């Protein structure tokens, strides 16, 4: 289907974060390194927090109701090219902190690009502002991931 509502994309993104959290949790369980396990647990908690943040957009009293109901025409792969599906489906390296960090940053950067694309294609200003805000949030998350994982490297 080529027509979607913004809420469809938000639901999909929240589900994506949940799938990533599960991947990181599974890798943490398999890890034999305490440090790797700590990093993977951190990444899983971060993904869960991102999912909850998106889910909270649907709470009563949200000022995003009009934007969530906005329709858009997207003849391309929805909501994002298969890269995100591939990232969520691949096993996360359980004892390689750098690989886990790369997976987290790749997912984050790809979601950010998706939000930036939706902001460019927005037909109303509130829709554009909504997606710009989500993209900026992912920019901030990338900085936090790098900062926190550098702290783990110092352990």
Coordinates of C-alpha atoms in Angstrom, one line a residue, residues 2-59:
X2 CA 1.5 3.3 -0.9
X3 CA -0.7 5.6 1.4
X4 CA 0.1 5.6 5.1
X5 CA -0.6 7.7 8.2
X6 CA 2.2 9.1 10.3
X7 CA 1.0 7.0 13.2
X8 CA 1.8 3.8 11.1
X9 CA 5.4 4.9 10.8
X10 CA 5.6 5.7 14.6
X11 CA 4.2 2.3 15.5
X12 CA 6.6 0.6 13.2
X13 CA 9.6 2.6 14.6
X14 CA 8.6 1.7 18.2
X15 CA 8.4 -1.9 17.2
X16 CA 11.8 -1.7 15.6
X17 CA 13.3 -0.3 18.8
X18 CA 11.7 -3.3 20.7
X19 CA 13.2 -5.8 18.3
X20 CA 16.6 -4.2 18.6
X21 CA 16.3 -4.3 22.4
X22 CA 15.5 -8.0 22.2
X23 CA 18.6 -8.5 20.0
X24 CA 20.8 -6.7 22.5
X25 CA 19.3 -8.6 25.4
X26 CA 19.9 -12.0 23.7
X27 CA 23.5 -11.0 23.0
X28 CA 24.0 -9.9 26.6
X29 CA 22.8 -13.4 27.8
X30 CA 25.2 -15.1 25.5
X31 CA 28.1 -12.9 26.4
X32 CA 31.0 -14.3 28.5
X33 CA 32.5 -10.9 29.2
X34 CA 31.1 -8.9 32.0
X35 CA 32.0 -5.7 30.2
X36 CA 30.3 -6.7 27.0
X37 CA 27.3 -7.8 28.9
X38 CA 27.1 -4.4 30.6
X39 CA 27.4 -2.6 27.2
X40 CA 24.7 -4.8 25.6
X41 CA 22.4 -4.3 28.6
X42 CA 22.9 -0.5 28.3
X43 CA 22.0 -0.7 24.5
X44 CA 18.9 -2.8 25.3
X45 CA 17.7 -0.4 27.9
X46 CA 18.3 2.5 25.5
X47 CA 16.3 0.8 22.8
X48 CA 13.4 0.2 25.2
X49 CA 13.5 3.8 26.3
X50 CA 13.3 4.9 22.6
X51 CA 10.3 2.6 22.1
X52 CA 8.5 3.9 25.1
X53 CA 9.2 7.5 24.0
X54 CA 7.5 6.8 20.7
X55 CA 4.6 4.9 22.3
X56 CA 4.0 7.8 24.6
X57 CA 3.2 10.0 21.6
X58 CA -0.2 8.2 21.6
X59 CA -1.0 9.0 25.2

